[in-house]
CSV table of C-alpha atoms and ligand atoms in Angstrom, one decimal:
chain,number,residue,atom,x,y,z
A,1,MET,CA,10.5,-37.9,-19.4
A,2,ARG,CA,11.2,-34.6,-21.2
A,3,VAL,CA,10.7,-34.5,-25.0
A,4,ALA,CA,11.5,-31.8,-27.6
A,5,MET,CA,9.6,-32.2,-30.8
A,6,ILE,CA,11.3,-30.3,-33.7
A,7,GLY,CA,8.7,-29.5,-36.4
A,8,THR,CA,5.1,-28.9,-35.3
A,9,GLY,CA,3.3,-30.0,-38.4
A,10,TYR,CA,0.8,-32.9,-39.0
A,11,VAL,CA,3.3,-35.4,-37.4
A,12,GLY,CA,5.0,-33.2,-34.9
A,13,LEU,CA,1.9,-31.7,-33.3
A,14,VAL,CA,0.0,-35.0,-33.1
A,15,SER,CA,3.1,-36.9,-31.7
A,16,GLY,CA,3.9,-34.1,-29.3
A,17,ALA,CA,0.4,-33.8,-28.0
A,18,CYS,CA,0.0,-37.6,-27.6
A,19,PHE,CA,3.4,-38.0,-25.8
A,20,ALA,CA,2.1,-35.2,-23.4
A,21,ASP,CA,-1.1,-37.2,-23.0
A,22,PHE,CA,1.0,-40.2,-21.9
A,23,GLY,CA,2.3,-38.0,-19.1
A,24,HIS,CA,5.6,-36.8,-20.6
A,25,HIS,CA,6.6,-33.2,-20.6
A,26,VAL,CA,6.8,-32.0,-24.3
A,27,THR,CA,7.9,-28.8,-26.0
A,28,CYS,CA,6.8,-28.6,-29.6
A,29,VAL,CA,9.2,-26.3,-31.5
A,30,ASP,CA,8.7,-24.8,-35.0
A,31,LYS,CA,10.6,-22.2,-37.0
A,32,ASP,CA,7.3,-20.9,-38.2
A,33,ALA,CA,6.6,-18.2,-35.6
A,34,GLN,CA,3.0,-17.6,-36.8
A,35,LYS,CA,2.2,-21.3,-36.2
A,36,ILE,CA,3.6,-21.1,-32.7
A,37,GLU,CA,1.7,-17.9,-32.0
A,38,ARG,CA,-1.5,-19.5,-33.1
A,39,LEU,CA,-0.8,-22.5,-30.9
A,40,GLU,CA,-0.1,-20.3,-27.9
A,41,ARG,CA,-3.5,-18.6,-28.4
A,42,GLY,CA,-5.1,-22.0,-28.3
A,43,GLU,CA,-5.7,-22.2,-32.1
A,44,ILE,CA,-4.9,-25.4,-34.0
A,45,PRO,CA,-3.2,-24.6,-37.3
A,46,ILE,CA,-4.3,-27.8,-39.0
A,47,PHE,CA,-7.5,-29.8,-39.2
A,48,GLU,CA,-7.2,-33.1,-37.5
A,49,PRO,CA,-10.2,-34.6,-35.6
A,50,GLY,CA,-9.7,-34.6,-31.8
A,51,LEU,CA,-6.4,-32.7,-31.9
A,52,ASP,CA,-7.9,-29.5,-30.4
A,53,ASP,CA,-9.1,-31.4,-27.2
A,54,ILE,CA,-5.9,-33.2,-26.6
A,55,VAL,CA,-3.8,-30.1,-27.1
A,56,ALA,CA,-6.0,-28.0,-24.8
A,57,ARG,CA,-6.1,-30.7,-22.1
A,58,ASN,CA,-2.3,-31.1,-22.0
A,59,ARG,CA,-1.7,-27.3,-22.2
A,60,ALA,CA,-4.0,-26.9,-19.1
A,61,ALA,CA,-2.1,-29.7,-17.3
A,62,GLY,CA,1.2,-27.9,-18.0
A,63,ARG,CA,2.7,-30.8,-19.9
A,64,LEU,CA,2.7,-29.2,-23.4
A,65,ASP,CA,4.6,-26.1,-24.4
A,66,PHE,CA,5.5,-24.4,-27.7
A,67,ALA,CA,8.6,-22.5,-28.7
A,68,VAL,CA,10.2,-21.0,-31.8
A,69,ASP,CA,13.8,-21.5,-30.5
A,70,LEU,CA,14.8,-25.0,-29.6
A,71,THR,CA,17.7,-24.2,-27.2
A,72,GLN,CA,16.0,-24.6,-23.8
A,73,ALA,CA,13.7,-27.5,-24.8
A,74,VAL,CA,16.7,-29.5,-26.3
A,75,ARG,CA,18.9,-28.7,-23.3
A,76,GLU,CA,16.4,-30.2,-20.9
A,77,ALA,CA,15.3,-33.1,-23.1
A,78,ASP,CA,15.9,-36.9,-22.7
A,79,ALA,CA,14.7,-37.4,-26.3
A,80,VAL,CA,14.6,-34.9,-29.2
A,81,PHE,CA,12.4,-35.8,-32.1
A,82,ILE,CA,13.1,-34.5,-35.6
A,83,ALA,CA,9.6,-34.2,-37.3
A,84,VAL,CA,10.4,-31.6,-40.0
A,85,GLY,CA,9.3,-31.9,-43.6
A,86,THR,CA,11.1,-34.1,-46.2
A,87,PRO,CA,9.5,-33.0,-49.4
A,88,SER,CA,10.5,-34.1,-52.9
A,89,ARG,CA,13.6,-32.2,-54.1
A,90,ARG,CA,12.9,-30.3,-57.2
A,91,GLY,CA,14.4,-31.9,-60.3
A,92,ASP,CA,15.4,-35.3,-59.2
A,93,GLY,CA,12.7,-36.6,-56.9
A,94,HIS,CA,15.1,-37.4,-54.0
A,95,ALA,CA,13.9,-36.5,-50.5
A,96,ASP,CA,15.0,-33.0,-49.6
A,97,LEU,CA,16.9,-33.5,-46.3
A,98,SER,CA,18.0,-29.9,-45.8
A,99,TYR,CA,15.5,-29.3,-43.0
A,100,VAL,CA,16.6,-32.5,-41.3
A,101,TYR,CA,20.3,-31.6,-41.3
A,102,ALA,CA,19.6,-28.0,-40.3
A,103,ALA,CA,17.6,-29.3,-37.3
A,104,ALA,CA,20.4,-31.9,-36.5
A,105,ARG,CA,23.0,-29.1,-36.4
A,106,GLU,CA,20.9,-26.9,-34.1
A,107,ILE,CA,20.1,-29.8,-31.8
A,108,ALA,CA,23.8,-30.7,-31.5
A,109,GLU,CA,24.6,-27.1,-30.5
A,110,ALA,CA,22.0,-27.1,-27.7
A,111,ALA,CA,22.1,-30.6,-26.3
A,112,GLU,CA,23.4,-31.2,-22.7
A,113,GLY,CA,23.9,-34.6,-21.0
A,114,TYR,CA,22.8,-37.9,-22.6
A,115,THR,CA,20.3,-37.1,-25.4
A,116,VAL,CA,18.5,-39.5,-27.8
A,117,VAL,CA,18.0,-37.8,-31.2
A,118,VAL,CA,15.1,-39.6,-32.9
A,119,THR,CA,14.4,-39.1,-36.6
A,120,LYS,CA,10.6,-39.4,-37.0
A,121,SER,CA,10.6,-37.7,-40.4
A,122,THR,CA,10.5,-40.1,-43.3
A,123,VAL,CA,14.1,-40.2,-44.5
A,124,PRO,CA,16.0,-42.4,-47.0
A,125,VAL,CA,18.0,-45.3,-45.8
A,126,GLY,CA,21.4,-44.0,-44.5
A,127,THR,CA,20.1,-40.6,-43.3
A,128,GLY,CA,20.6,-41.6,-39.7
A,129,ASP,CA,24.3,-42.1,-40.4
A,130,GLU,CA,24.5,-38.7,-41.9
A,131,VAL,CA,22.6,-37.1,-39.0
A,132,GLU,CA,25.0,-38.7,-36.6
A,133,ARG,CA,28.0,-37.4,-38.7
A,134,VAL,CA,26.5,-33.8,-38.7
A,135,ILE,CA,26.0,-34.0,-34.9
A,136,ARG,CA,29.5,-35.3,-34.2
A,137,GLU,CA,31.1,-32.7,-36.5
A,138,THR,CA,29.2,-29.9,-34.8
A,139,ARG,CA,29.7,-31.2,-31.2
A,140,PRO,CA,32.5,-33.8,-31.0
A,141,ASP,CA,31.9,-34.0,-27.2
A,142,ALA,CA,28.1,-34.5,-27.3
A,143,ASP,CA,26.7,-37.6,-25.6
A,144,ILE,CA,24.1,-38.5,-28.2
A,145,SER,CA,22.5,-41.5,-29.8
A,146,VAL,CA,20.8,-41.2,-33.1
A,147,VAL,CA,17.7,-43.4,-33.5
A,148,SER,CA,15.2,-44.0,-36.3
A,149,ASN,CA,11.5,-44.1,-35.3
A,150,PRO,CA,9.4,-43.7,-38.5
A,151,GLU,CA,5.8,-42.5,-38.1
A,152,PHE,CA,2.9,-44.5,-39.5
A,153,LEU,CA,-0.1,-42.3,-38.5
A,154,ARG,CA,-2.7,-41.5,-41.1
A,155,GLU,CA,-4.0,-37.9,-41.4
A,156,GLY,CA,-7.7,-37.9,-40.4
A,157,ALA,CA,-7.2,-40.8,-37.9
A,158,ALA,CA,-3.8,-39.6,-36.5
A,159,ILE,CA,-4.5,-39.6,-32.8
A,160,GLU,CA,-6.1,-43.1,-32.8
A,161,ASP,CA,-3.2,-44.3,-35.0
A,162,PHE,CA,-0.6,-42.8,-32.7
A,163,LYS,CA,-2.2,-44.2,-29.5
A,164,ARG,CA,-3.1,-47.6,-30.9
A,165,PRO,CA,-0.4,-48.4,-33.5
A,166,ASP,CA,-0.1,-51.7,-35.2
A,167,ARG,CA,3.6,-51.5,-34.4
A,168,ILE,CA,6.3,-49.0,-33.3
A,169,VAL,CA,9.5,-49.4,-35.2
A,170,VAL,CA,12.7,-48.3,-33.5
A,171,GLY,CA,16.0,-48.5,-35.3
A,172,THR,CA,19.0,-48.6,-33.0
A,173,ASP,CA,21.7,-50.9,-31.8
A,174,GLU,CA,22.4,-49.0,-28.6
A,175,PRO,CA,21.0,-50.3,-25.3
A,176,ARG,CA,20.8,-46.9,-23.7
A,177,ALA,CA,18.8,-45.5,-26.5
A,178,ARG,CA,16.6,-48.6,-26.5
A,179,GLU,CA,15.8,-48.1,-22.9
A,180,VAL,CA,14.8,-44.4,-23.4
A,181,MET,CA,12.5,-45.3,-26.4
A,182,THR,CA,10.9,-48.1,-24.4
A,183,GLN,CA,10.2,-45.7,-21.5
A,184,LEU,CA,8.7,-43.1,-23.9
A,185,TYR,CA,6.3,-45.5,-25.4
A,186,ARG,CA,5.6,-47.7,-22.3
A,187,PRO,CA,2.5,-45.7,-21.2
A,188,LEU,CA,0.9,-46.7,-24.5
A,189,ALA,CA,0.3,-50.3,-23.6
A,190,LEU,CA,1.7,-51.7,-20.3
A,191,ASN,CA,1.6,-55.3,-21.2
A,192,SER,CA,1.9,-55.7,-25.0
A,193,LEU,CA,3.9,-52.8,-26.3
A,194,PRO,CA,4.2,-53.5,-30.1
A,195,LEU,CA,7.8,-52.4,-30.2
A,196,LEU,CA,9.9,-53.7,-33.0
A,197,PHE,CA,13.6,-53.1,-32.6
A,198,THR,CA,15.8,-53.2,-35.7
A,199,GLY,CA,19.0,-51.8,-37.1
A,200,ARG,CA,18.8,-48.1,-38.0
A,201,ARG,CA,18.9,-48.6,-41.8
A,202,THR,CA,16.3,-51.3,-41.6
A,203,SER,CA,14.0,-49.1,-39.7
A,204,GLU,CA,14.4,-46.3,-42.3
A,205,LEU,CA,13.6,-48.8,-45.1
A,206,ILE,CA,10.6,-50.3,-43.4
A,207,LYS,CA,8.8,-46.9,-43.7
A,208,TYR,CA,9.5,-46.6,-47.4
A,209,ALA,CA,8.8,-50.2,-48.1
A,210,GLY,CA,5.5,-50.0,-46.3
A,211,ASN,CA,4.3,-46.9,-48.1
A,212,ALA,CA,5.4,-48.3,-51.5
A,213,PHE,CA,3.6,-51.5,-50.9
A,214,LEU,CA,0.4,-49.7,-50.1
A,215,ALA,CA,0.8,-47.5,-53.2
A,216,VAL,CA,1.3,-50.7,-55.3
A,217,LYS,CA,-1.9,-52.1,-53.8
A,218,ILE,CA,-4.0,-49.0,-54.6
A,219,THR,CA,-2.5,-48.8,-58.1
A,220,PHE,CA,-3.2,-52.4,-58.7
A,221,ILE,CA,-6.9,-52.1,-58.0
A,222,ASN,CA,-7.1,-48.9,-60.0
A,223,GLU,CA,-5.8,-50.8,-63.1
A,224,ILE,CA,-8.2,-53.6,-62.4
A,225,ALA,CA,-10.9,-51.0,-62.3
A,226,ASP,CA,-9.9,-49.9,-65.8
A,227,LEU,CA,-10.1,-53.5,-67.0
A,228,CYS,CA,-13.5,-53.9,-65.3
A,229,GLU,CA,-14.8,-51.0,-67.3
A,230,GLN,CA,-13.7,-52.6,-70.5
A,231,VAL,CA,-15.0,-56.1,-69.9
A,232,GLY,CA,-18.2,-55.4,-68.0
A,233,ALA,CA,-17.2,-56.4,-64.5
A,234,ASN,CA,-17.5,-54.6,-61.1
A,235,VAL,CA,-14.3,-53.6,-59.3
A,236,GLN,CA,-16.0,-53.3,-55.9
A,237,GLU,CA,-17.0,-57.0,-56.2
A,238,VAL,CA,-13.6,-58.0,-57.5
A,239,ALA,CA,-12.0,-56.1,-54.5
A,240,ARG,CA,-14.3,-57.9,-52.1
A,241,GLY,CA,-13.7,-61.2,-53.8
A,242,ILE,CA,-10.0,-60.9,-53.4
A,243,GLY,CA,-9.9,-59.0,-50.2
A,244,LEU,CA,-11.6,-61.8,-48.3
A,245,ASP,CA,-8.5,-63.8,-48.9
A,246,ASN,CA,-6.4,-63.2,-45.7
A,247,ARG,CA,-3.2,-63.3,-47.7
A,248,ILE,CA,-4.4,-60.2,-49.6
A,249,GLY,CA,-6.6,-58.3,-47.1
A,250,ALA,CA,-9.5,-55.9,-47.8
A,251,LYS,CA,-7.8,-52.6,-47.1
A,252,PHE,CA,-6.3,-50.3,-49.8
A,253,LEU,CA,-8.5,-52.0,-52.4
A,254,HIS,CA,-10.8,-49.0,-53.1
A,255,ALA,CA,-10.5,-48.0,-56.7
A,256,GLY,CA,-10.4,-44.2,-57.2
A,257,PRO,CA,-8.7,-41.2,-58.8
A,258,GLY,CA,-5.1,-42.3,-57.8
A,259,TYR,CA,-3.2,-41.8,-54.6
A,260,GLY,CA,-2.2,-38.3,-53.4
A,261,GLY,CA,-1.3,-36.7,-50.1
A,262,SER,CA,1.9,-35.6,-48.4
A,263,CYS,CA,3.5,-39.1,-48.2
A,264,PHE,CA,2.8,-41.7,-51.0
A,265,PRO,CA,3.8,-39.6,-54.0
A,266,LYS,CA,7.1,-38.2,-52.6
A,267,ASP,CA,8.0,-41.5,-50.8
A,268,THR,CA,7.5,-43.8,-53.7
A,269,LEU,CA,9.5,-41.4,-55.9
A,270,ALA,CA,12.3,-41.1,-53.3
A,271,LEU,CA,12.4,-44.9,-52.9
A,272,THR,CA,12.9,-45.4,-56.6
A,273,ARG,CA,15.8,-43.0,-56.6
A,274,THR,CA,17.4,-44.7,-53.6
A,275,ALA,CA,17.1,-48.1,-55.4
A,276,GLN,CA,18.4,-46.8,-58.7
A,277,GLU,CA,21.5,-45.4,-57.0
A,278,ALA,CA,22.0,-48.6,-55.1
A,279,GLY,CA,22.0,-50.4,-58.5
A,280,THR,CA,18.8,-52.4,-57.6
A,281,PRO,CA,16.0,-50.5,-59.3
A,282,LEU,CA,12.5,-51.2,-58.0
A,283,ARG,CA,10.7,-51.7,-61.3
A,284,ILE,CA,7.3,-52.3,-59.8
A,285,VAL,CA,7.4,-49.1,-57.8
A,286,GLU,CA,8.7,-47.1,-60.8
A,287,THR,CA,5.8,-48.3,-62.8
A,288,VAL,CA,3.3,-47.5,-60.0
A,289,VAL,CA,4.6,-43.9,-59.9
A,290,GLY,CA,4.1,-43.5,-63.7
A,291,VAL,CA,0.6,-45.2,-63.7
A,292,ASN,CA,-0.6,-43.1,-60.8
A,293,ASP,CA,0.5,-39.8,-62.5
A,294,VAL,CA,-1.3,-40.7,-65.7
A,295,ARG,CA,-4.4,-41.8,-63.8
A,296,LYS,CA,-5.3,-38.3,-62.5
A,297,LEU,CA,-5.5,-37.0,-66.0
A,298,ALA,CA,-7.5,-40.0,-67.1
A,299,MET,CA,-10.1,-38.9,-64.4
A,300,ALA,CA,-10.3,-35.5,-66.0
A,301,LYS,CA,-10.9,-37.2,-69.4
A,302,LYS,CA,-13.7,-39.2,-67.8
A,303,VAL,CA,-15.5,-36.0,-66.9
A,304,MET,CA,-15.0,-34.6,-70.4
A,305,ASN,CA,-16.2,-37.8,-72.1
A,306,VAL,CA,-19.4,-37.9,-70.1
A,307,LEU,CA,-20.1,-34.4,-71.2
A,308,GLY,CA,-19.6,-35.3,-74.9
A,309,GLY,CA,-16.0,-34.2,-75.3
A,310,ASP,CA,-16.3,-30.5,-76.0
A,311,VAL,CA,-16.4,-28.9,-72.5
A,312,ARG,CA,-15.4,-25.3,-73.3
A,313,GLY,CA,-17.7,-23.0,-71.4
A,314,LYS,CA,-19.3,-25.8,-69.4
A,315,THR,CA,-19.2,-25.9,-65.6
A,316,ALA,CA,-18.1,-28.6,-63.3
A,317,ALA,CA,-19.0,-28.6,-59.6
A,318,VAL,CA,-16.1,-30.3,-57.8
A,319,LEU,CA,-17.0,-31.8,-54.4
A,320,GLY,CA,-14.0,-32.5,-52.2
A,321,LEU,CA,-10.5,-31.0,-52.8
A,322,THR,CA,-8.3,-32.6,-50.1
A,323,PHE,CA,-6.5,-35.9,-50.9
A,324,LYS,CA,-8.8,-37.7,-48.5
A,325,PRO,CA,-11.6,-36.8,-46.0
A,326,ASN,CA,-11.0,-35.5,-42.5
A,327,THR,CA,-8.0,-33.5,-43.3
A,328,ASP,CA,-7.2,-30.1,-44.7
A,329,ASP,CA,-4.1,-31.4,-46.4
A,330,MET,CA,-4.1,-30.5,-50.1
A,331,ARG,CA,-0.5,-31.8,-50.9
A,332,GLU,CA,-0.6,-33.8,-54.2
A,333,SER,CA,-4.4,-34.1,-54.0
A,334,PRO,CA,-5.8,-35.6,-57.2
A,335,ALA,CA,-8.3,-32.7,-57.3
A,336,LEU,CA,-5.4,-30.4,-58.2
A,337,SER,CA,-4.5,-32.3,-61.4
A,338,ILE,CA,-8.1,-32.9,-62.3
A,339,ILE,CA,-9.1,-29.2,-61.9
A,340,HIS,CA,-6.1,-28.0,-63.8
A,341,ALA,CA,-6.8,-30.3,-66.7
A,342,LEU,CA,-10.5,-29.3,-66.8
A,343,MET,CA,-9.7,-25.6,-66.8
A,344,ASP,CA,-7.1,-26.1,-69.5
A,345,LYS,CA,-10.0,-27.4,-71.7
A,346,GLY,CA,-12.0,-24.3,-70.9
A,347,MET,CA,-14.2,-25.5,-68.1
A,348,LYS,CA,-15.4,-23.3,-65.3
A,349,ILE,CA,-15.0,-24.8,-61.8
A,350,ARG,CA,-17.2,-24.3,-58.8
A,351,ALA,CA,-15.6,-26.1,-55.8
A,352,TYR,CA,-16.5,-27.0,-52.3
A,353,ASP,CA,-14.6,-28.8,-49.5
A,354,PRO,CA,-15.5,-28.9,-45.8
A,355,GLU,CA,-12.0,-28.2,-44.5
A,356,GLY,CA,-9.6,-27.8,-47.4
A,357,MET,CA,-10.6,-24.6,-49.1
A,358,GLU,CA,-8.0,-22.3,-47.5
A,359,GLU,CA,-5.2,-24.6,-48.5
A,360,ALA,CA,-6.7,-25.2,-52.0
A,361,LYS,CA,-6.8,-21.4,-52.7
A,362,LYS,CA,-3.0,-21.4,-52.4
A,363,LEU,CA,-2.6,-24.1,-55.0
A,364,LEU,CA,-5.4,-23.8,-57.5
A,365,PRO,CA,-5.7,-21.2,-60.3
A,366,ALA,CA,-7.3,-17.9,-59.5
A,367,GLY,CA,-10.4,-18.6,-61.7
A,368,VAL,CA,-11.9,-21.2,-59.4
A,369,THR,CA,-15.2,-20.2,-57.6
A,370,TYR,CA,-15.3,-21.5,-54.0
A,371,THR,CA,-18.8,-22.0,-52.6
A,372,SER,CA,-20.2,-22.4,-49.1
A,373,GLY,CA,-21.6,-25.9,-49.6
A,374,ALA,CA,-22.3,-28.8,-52.1
A,375,TYR,CA,-25.6,-27.4,-53.4
A,376,GLU,CA,-24.1,-23.9,-53.9
A,377,ALA,CA,-21.4,-25.5,-56.0
A,378,ALA,CA,-23.9,-27.5,-58.0
A,379,GLU,CA,-26.0,-24.3,-58.9
A,380,GLY,CA,-26.1,-24.1,-62.7
A,381,ALA,CA,-23.4,-26.8,-63.2
A,382,ASP,CA,-23.3,-29.2,-66.1
A,383,CYS,CA,-21.7,-31.9,-64.0
A,384,LEU,CA,-21.1,-32.8,-60.4
A,385,VAL,CA,-17.7,-34.4,-59.7
A,386,ILE,CA,-17.1,-36.1,-56.4
A,387,VAL,CA,-13.3,-36.3,-55.9
A,388,THR,CA,-13.1,-36.8,-52.1
A,389,GLU,CA,-15.5,-39.0,-50.1
A,390,TRP,CA,-16.4,-36.6,-47.2
A,391,ASP,CA,-19.4,-37.8,-45.2
A,392,ALA,CA,-21.2,-34.7,-46.2
A,393,PHE,CA,-21.4,-36.0,-49.8
A,394,ARG,CA,-22.7,-39.5,-49.0
A,395,ALA,CA,-26.3,-38.6,-48.9
A,396,LEU,CA,-26.9,-35.8,-51.4
A,397,ASP,CA,-30.5,-34.7,-52.1
A,398,PHE,CA,-30.7,-35.6,-55.8
A,399,GLU,CA,-34.2,-34.1,-56.2
A,400,ARG,CA,-32.8,-30.8,-55.1
A,401,LEU,CA,-29.7,-31.2,-57.3
A,402,ARG,CA,-32.0,-31.9,-60.3
A,403,LYS,CA,-33.7,-28.6,-59.9
A,404,ILE,CA,-30.5,-26.5,-59.6
A,405,MET,CA,-28.1,-28.1,-62.1
A,406,ALA,CA,-28.0,-27.3,-65.8
A,407,GLN,CA,-27.5,-31.0,-66.6
A,408,THR,CA,-28.0,-34.0,-64.4
A,409,VAL,CA,-24.6,-35.6,-64.7
A,410,LEU,CA,-22.6,-37.1,-61.8
A,411,VAL,CA,-19.0,-38.3,-62.0
A,412,ASP,CA,-18.4,-40.2,-58.8
A,413,LEU,CA,-14.7,-40.9,-58.5
A,414,ARG,CA,-15.1,-42.6,-55.1
A,415,ASN,CA,-17.9,-45.0,-56.0
A,416,ILE,CA,-20.2,-43.7,-53.2
A,417,TYR,CA,-23.4,-44.1,-55.1
A,418,ARG,CA,-24.9,-47.1,-57.0
A,419,PRO,CA,-25.3,-47.0,-60.7
A,420,ASP,CA,-28.8,-48.5,-60.7
A,421,GLU,CA,-30.0,-45.9,-58.1
A,422,MET,CA,-28.6,-43.0,-60.1
A,423,GLN,CA,-30.2,-44.3,-63.2
A,424,ALA,CA,-33.6,-44.5,-61.5
A,425,LEU,CA,-33.1,-40.9,-60.4
A,426,GLY,CA,-32.5,-39.9,-64.0
A,427,PHE,CA,-28.9,-39.0,-63.6
A,428,THR,CA,-26.2,-39.7,-66.2
A,429,TYR,CA,-23.7,-41.5,-63.9
A,430,GLU,CA,-20.1,-42.3,-64.3
A,431,SER,CA,-18.0,-44.0,-61.6
A,432,VAL,CA,-14.7,-46.0,-61.4
A,433,GLY,CA,-14.4,-49.6,-62.5
A,434,ARG,CA,-18.1,-50.5,-62.5
A,435,GLY,CA,-18.9,-51.8,-65.9
A,436,SER,CA,-22.2,-53.7,-65.8
A,437,ASP,CA,-21.8,-57.4,-65.4
A,438,ALA,CA,-24.5,-57.7,-68.1
A,439,ALA,CA,-22.9,-55.2,-70.4
A,440,GLU,CA,-24.3,-55.5,-73.9
A,441,GLY,CA,-22.2,-55.9,-76.9
A,442,LEU,CA,-19.3,-57.6,-75.2
A,443,ALA,CA,-18.1,-60.8,-76.8
A,444,ALA,CA,-18.4,-63.8,-74.6
A,445,PRO,CA,-15.1,-65.3,-73.5
A,446,ALA,CA,-13.9,-68.0,-75.8
A,447,VAL,CA,-14.2,-71.5,-74.6
A,448,HIS,CA,-11.1,-73.6,-74.8
B,501,NAD,N1,1.7,-36.1,-42.8
B,501,NAD,C1,1.6,-37.4,-42.6
B,501,NAD,O1,0.6,-38.0,-42.6
B,501,NAD,C2,2.9,-38.2,-42.3
B,501,NAD,C3,2.8,-39.5,-41.8
B,501,NAD,C4,3.9,-40.2,-41.6
B,501,NAD,C5,5.2,-39.6,-41.8
B,501,NAD,N2,5.3,-38.3,-42.2
B,501,NAD,C6,6.6,-37.7,-42.4
B,501,NAD,O2,6.8,-36.8,-41.3
B,501,NAD,C7,7.6,-35.7,-41.7
B,501,NAD,C8,6.8,-34.4,-41.3
B,501,NAD,O3,5.6,-34.4,-42.1
B,501,NAD,P1,4.4,-33.3,-41.8
B,501,NAD,O4,3.3,-33.7,-42.7
B,501,NAD,O5,4.2,-33.2,-40.3
B,501,NAD,O6,5.1,-32.0,-42.3
B,501,NAD,P2,4.6,-30.5,-42.1
B,501,NAD,O7,5.1,-29.8,-43.3
B,501,NAD,O8,3.2,-30.4,-41.8
B,501,NAD,O9,5.4,-30.0,-40.8
B,501,NAD,C9,6.8,-29.8,-40.8
B,501,NAD,C10,7.1,-28.6,-39.9
B,501,NAD,O10,8.5,-28.5,-39.6
B,501,NAD,C11,8.9,-27.2,-39.5
B,501,NAD,N3,10.3,-27.0,-39.6
B,501,NAD,C12,11.1,-27.2,-40.7
B,501,NAD,N4,12.4,-27.0,-40.3
B,501,NAD,C13,12.4,-26.8,-39.0
B,501,NAD,C14,13.5,-26.5,-38.1
B,501,NAD,N5,14.8,-26.5,-38.4
B,501,NAD,N6,13.2,-26.3,-36.8
B,501,NAD,C15,11.9,-26.3,-36.4
B,501,NAD,N7,10.8,-26.5,-37.2
B,501,NAD,C16,11.1,-26.7,-38.5
B,501,NAD,C17,8.0,-26.5,-40.5
B,501,NAD,O11,7.9,-25.1,-40.3
B,501,NAD,C18,6.7,-27.2,-40.5
B,501,NAD,O12,5.8,-26.6,-39.6
B,501,NAD,C19,7.8,-35.9,-43.2
B,501,NAD,O13,9.1,-36.5,-43.3
B,501,NAD,C20,6.7,-36.8,-43.6
B,501,NAD,O14,7.1,-37.6,-44.7
B,501,NAD,C21,4.1,-37.6,-42.5
């Protein structure tokens, strides 16, 4: 089949390359001419493990093309995917759909013959109706079905997620569109294709409900972590203790500095706006949004407290800037809020990230010093702060760190290390939600 992918970002490039790998012919289109030029030269504009191989392989096989203008690709396509950004709209937190509607208009102008237009971008419930209206208004004669097919891939594991998804959700009531979508995904699993067909609005809502649920789960364990610190319990053991219950499940129960990234913050916010306008506010999700915002600043306070409160002139070495490992995506990363808050209090920042520094430089204040590695960042620092759990930070040489740091203080916001080990190494150690079970000075619970 022939596919046009409109928007060649984290989702569009991965989806396009994977569809090509299934044997389809794919053209990835992007308005950003520089991005397309780099791709034409064989460069991959984002960091995503394995993506370079799959792009090169399918380019060589003649199944993957790139273009700035969508006309030819759309004209020839059986399915056109919209995978453009849907960021938060300034001011009100709604999803900004201007890129989606602009793409829809251009697609309508170029389409020929029966074409399935598939919204892969995360869009609020009802957007498919509006995309259809825009298309019909632009080209009343066009033979087009508008389908919702939200994407669930995770950055850092995107190819694996796309090729081995838990489920593929397709929102359409039209048999012709259903057939095209089935053909597109069929190579993925000949026997047990996990396709879930729903109505279009339901499909759109599944994406938001899924992300909101995961954000609730993370925020829940983060609040439990705060409680653990106060009552002398260990959040990792609590998470294991509840996660072994199949009804709860072990995933998304890692306490940390709060969720970030290109999806959860904007999607939770947009969902609360949709719900408010529908007259059915989602109080739990609203609370989660607020709790998560405050949490990032609480992490900065943790750093200040461990250094005795007055941090002016002191230096923090920040390890990890991206919102999670194995990506270069800095959007809404907790590191941004934490570094801003520390600099506001007069701290100097030395920072290192294996892949995210180019993006970080665009978003962080000019005064940050970027280094070539973890030890270079730690040189002369009063405190080491692990914000992102890259593998490179999992086995640090603490003897070496002791020699080069001004003070032996580690704030581990991902609970990579063990408090007893760090104590034995002579480090002042602060992590998340790991009060000692034998904490002294705590009142025993009352017996009733
Ligand atoms: N990043 C993720 O992990 C992820 C996961 C699931 C869903 N999503 C959703 O997928 C969508 C895309 O996310 P992303 O992270 O890939 O965004 P992105 O910002 O990385 O990429 C979007 C691309 O679309 C291009 N674009 C915008 N308007 C265009 C137009 N009219 N024609 C051609 N190109 C155009 C931009 O230049 C950009 O390169 C969003 O709705 C997001 O919420 C993202």
